[in-house]
Amino acid sequence: MKNLFCFLLTIAAALSLSSCLDGIPVDKRTESYHDGYYYNYFKTEVNYVYKSFMPWVGIRTRTYKSEVPADVKTFEALAPVYGRDKNHIFLRESIVGNVDYATFYIDPRGFARDKDHVYRARLDSLGGLGILPHADPVTFRKVFEEDESDKWWVDENYYFRNLKVFDCDYASMRVPSDDLAFDKDSIYQ
């Protein structure tokens, strides 16, 4: 029992010491700082940090750190996976192209937007920003703002179900609940 306690104490000390080597978080207020992924300053560079986690034990197991090719003096974290400096927008450690820098922002739901498009971070192996086809960046919103579900969205021209354009009669479409919708032609569940 004493050996197990010493072993666990050694592991805890090593993990605590390794976190000191991670650098200084750019912004601890970003939502996922405590979930283990965030931007940080380390010496003269900006890094994107991801800490793997074993939730059943409650400890972080490994830290992955990628250098971000950003200007350290002007870099700011926009959200846990988005950053900006004086010249570029970043998704994790990569420069994002084909966005309008001047109008780019992150909305309260975590969608990236500019004057032309609504974007969603792609978490698959392709990475990058994916454009939500047909979504109007000014009017795109959740049907039920207070609901945690991302099932139904709407803009001035389309309804979206699970972030895909939903084929319906827009003028007569009604969504009384997350699990029920109808228009003049059909009932959708």
Coordinates of C-alpha atoms in Angstrom, one line a residue:
M1 CA 0.0 0.0 0.0
K2 CA 2.9 2.4 0.9
N3 CA 4.5 1.7 -2.5
L4 CA 1.3 2.4 -4.4
F5 CA 0.9 5.7 -2.5
C6 CA 4.5 6.7 -3.3
F7 CA 4.0 5.7 -7.0
L8 CA 0.8 7.8 -7.2
L9 CA 2.5 10.8 -5.5
T10 CA 5.4 10.6 -7.9
I11 CA 3.0 10.5 -10.9
A12 CA 1.1 13.5 -9.5
A13 CA 4.3 15.5 -8.9
A14 CA 5.5 14.7 -12.4
L15 CA 2.3 15.8 -14.0
S16 CA 2.2 19.0 -12.0
L17 CA 5.8 19.8 -12.9
S18 CA 5.2 19.1 -16.6
S19 CA 2.3 21.5 -16.6
C20 CA 4.7 24.3 -15.6
L21 CA 6.6 23.7 -18.8
D22 CA 3.5 24.2 -21.0
G23 CA 3.8 28.0 -21.0
I24 CA 1.3 30.6 -20.1
P25 CA -2.3 30.3 -21.5
V26 CA -3.2 33.2 -23.9
D27 CA -6.6 33.5 -22.4
K28 CA -7.8 31.3 -19.5
R29 CA -11.4 32.5 -20.1
T30 CA -11.7 30.6 -23.4
E31 CA -14.2 27.9 -22.8
S32 CA -12.0 24.8 -23.1
Y33 CA -8.9 25.9 -21.2
H34 CA -9.9 23.6 -18.4
D35 CA -10.8 20.8 -20.9
G36 CA -7.2 20.6 -22.0
Y37 CA -6.9 22.5 -25.3
Y38 CA -6.0 26.1 -25.7
Y39 CA -3.4 28.5 -27.0
N40 CA -0.4 29.5 -24.9
Y41 CA 2.7 31.6 -25.0
F42 CA 6.0 29.7 -24.5
K43 CA 9.1 31.9 -24.6
T44 CA 8.9 33.7 -27.9
E45 CA 6.3 31.6 -29.7
V46 CA 2.6 30.8 -29.6
N47 CA 1.6 27.2 -29.3
Y48 CA -1.7 25.2 -29.6
V49 CA -1.8 22.8 -26.7
Y50 CA -3.9 19.6 -26.3
K51 CA -3.7 17.5 -23.2
S52 CA -5.0 14.0 -23.5
F53 CA -7.1 12.9 -20.6
M54 CA -8.2 9.8 -18.8
P55 CA -11.6 10.8 -17.3
W56 CA -12.0 7.5 -15.4
V57 CA -8.9 8.3 -13.4
G58 CA -9.1 12.1 -13.6
I59 CA -5.6 12.8 -14.7
R60 CA -4.0 14.2 -17.8
T61 CA -1.8 11.7 -19.5
R62 CA 0.1 13.5 -22.3
T63 CA 0.6 17.0 -23.6
Y64 CA 0.8 17.7 -27.3
K65 CA 2.1 21.1 -28.4
S66 CA 2.2 22.5 -31.9
E67 CA 3.8 25.8 -32.8
V68 CA 1.5 28.4 -34.3
P69 CA 3.1 30.6 -37.0
A70 CA 1.7 33.7 -35.4
D71 CA 3.0 37.1 -34.4
V72 CA 3.4 36.8 -30.6
K73 CA 2.8 40.5 -29.9
T74 CA -0.5 40.7 -31.7
F75 CA -1.9 37.2 -31.2
E76 CA -5.2 36.7 -29.4
A77 CA -7.4 33.7 -28.7
L78 CA -10.8 34.1 -30.2
A79 CA -12.1 30.8 -28.9
P80 CA -10.5 27.5 -27.8
V81 CA -9.7 26.5 -31.4
Y82 CA -9.5 29.9 -33.1
G83 CA -6.9 32.6 -32.9
R84 CA -5.9 35.7 -34.8
D85 CA -2.8 37.9 -35.1
K86 CA -2.3 41.1 -37.2
N87 CA -2.1 39.1 -40.4
H88 CA -3.9 35.8 -40.1
I89 CA -6.8 33.8 -38.7
F90 CA -5.8 30.4 -37.1
L91 CA -7.7 27.2 -36.6
R92 CA -5.6 25.3 -34.0
E93 CA -2.0 25.7 -35.3
S94 CA -2.9 26.2 -39.0
I95 CA -3.4 29.5 -40.9
V96 CA -7.0 29.7 -42.3
G97 CA -7.2 31.0 -45.9
N98 CA -10.2 32.1 -47.8
V99 CA -11.9 34.1 -45.0
D100 CA -12.5 37.8 -44.8
Y101 CA -10.1 38.8 -42.1
A102 CA -11.7 42.2 -41.4
T103 CA -15.2 40.7 -40.7
F104 CA -14.2 37.4 -39.2
Y105 CA -15.6 36.6 -35.8
I106 CA -16.8 33.7 -33.6
D107 CA -20.4 33.8 -32.5
P108 CA -21.6 32.7 -29.1
R109 CA -22.4 29.2 -30.4
G110 CA -18.8 28.7 -31.6
F111 CA -19.5 29.2 -35.3
A112 CA -17.0 31.2 -37.3
R113 CA -18.5 33.9 -39.5
D114 CA -17.5 36.5 -41.9
K115 CA -19.4 38.8 -44.2
D116 CA -19.8 36.0 -46.7
H117 CA -20.1 32.6 -44.9
V118 CA -20.9 30.6 -41.8
Y119 CA -18.1 28.2 -41.0
R120 CA -17.7 25.2 -38.7
A121 CA -14.4 23.7 -37.6
R122 CA -14.0 20.3 -39.1
L123 CA -12.9 17.8 -36.5
D124 CA -12.3 15.0 -39.0
S125 CA -9.0 14.0 -40.5
L126 CA -9.3 16.7 -43.1
G127 CA -9.3 19.5 -40.5
G128 CA -9.8 23.1 -41.6
L129 CA -12.9 25.2 -41.8
G130 CA -15.9 23.9 -43.6
I131 CA -18.4 26.3 -45.1
L132 CA -22.1 25.6 -44.2
P133 CA -23.6 25.7 -47.6
H134 CA -26.5 28.2 -48.1
A135 CA -26.3 29.5 -44.5
D136 CA -26.7 33.3 -44.4
P137 CA -24.0 34.8 -42.0
V138 CA -26.4 37.5 -40.8
T139 CA -29.6 35.6 -40.1
F140 CA -28.4 32.0 -39.4
R141 CA -29.5 31.1 -35.9
K142 CA -30.9 28.2 -33.8
V143 CA -34.6 27.6 -33.8
F144 CA -34.6 27.0 -30.0
E145 CA -31.9 29.3 -28.6
E146 CA -32.2 27.9 -25.0
D147 CA -32.0 24.3 -26.2
E148 CA -28.6 22.5 -26.0
S149 CA -29.4 20.5 -29.1
D150 CA -27.9 21.5 -32.4
K151 CA -30.7 19.8 -34.4
W152 CA -32.6 22.7 -35.9
W153 CA -31.3 26.0 -37.4
V154 CA -32.9 28.6 -39.6
D155 CA -31.9 31.6 -41.7
E156 CA -33.9 33.9 -44.0
N157 CA -34.1 31.3 -46.8
Y158 CA -33.6 27.8 -45.4
Y159 CA -34.2 25.5 -42.5
F160 CA -31.3 23.3 -41.5
R161 CA -31.5 20.0 -39.7
N162 CA -28.2 18.8 -38.2
L163 CA -26.5 21.6 -40.1
K164 CA -27.6 20.4 -43.5
V165 CA -30.2 22.2 -45.6
F166 CA -33.6 20.6 -45.0
D167 CA -35.9 20.1 -47.9
C168 CA -39.2 21.6 -46.9
D169 CA -41.7 24.3 -47.7
Y170 CA -40.0 27.3 -46.0
A171 CA -43.1 29.5 -45.9
S172 CA -45.2 26.9 -44.0
M173 CA -42.5 25.2 -42.0
R174 CA -43.1 25.0 -38.2
V175 CA -40.8 23.4 -35.6
P176 CA -42.8 23.2 -32.4
S177 CA -40.2 20.9 -30.7
D178 CA -36.8 19.5 -31.3
D179 CA -38.3 16.1 -32.3
L180 CA -41.2 17.4 -34.4
A181 CA -41.5 19.6 -37.5
F182 CA -44.1 20.0 -40.2
D183 CA -44.9 22.0 -43.3
K184 CA -48.0 22.0 -45.6
D185 CA -46.9 18.8 -47.2
S186 CA -45.3 16.6 -44.5
I187 CA -44.7 15.8 -40.8
Y188 CA -41.1 15.3 -39.9
Q189 CA -39.8 13.5 -36.8

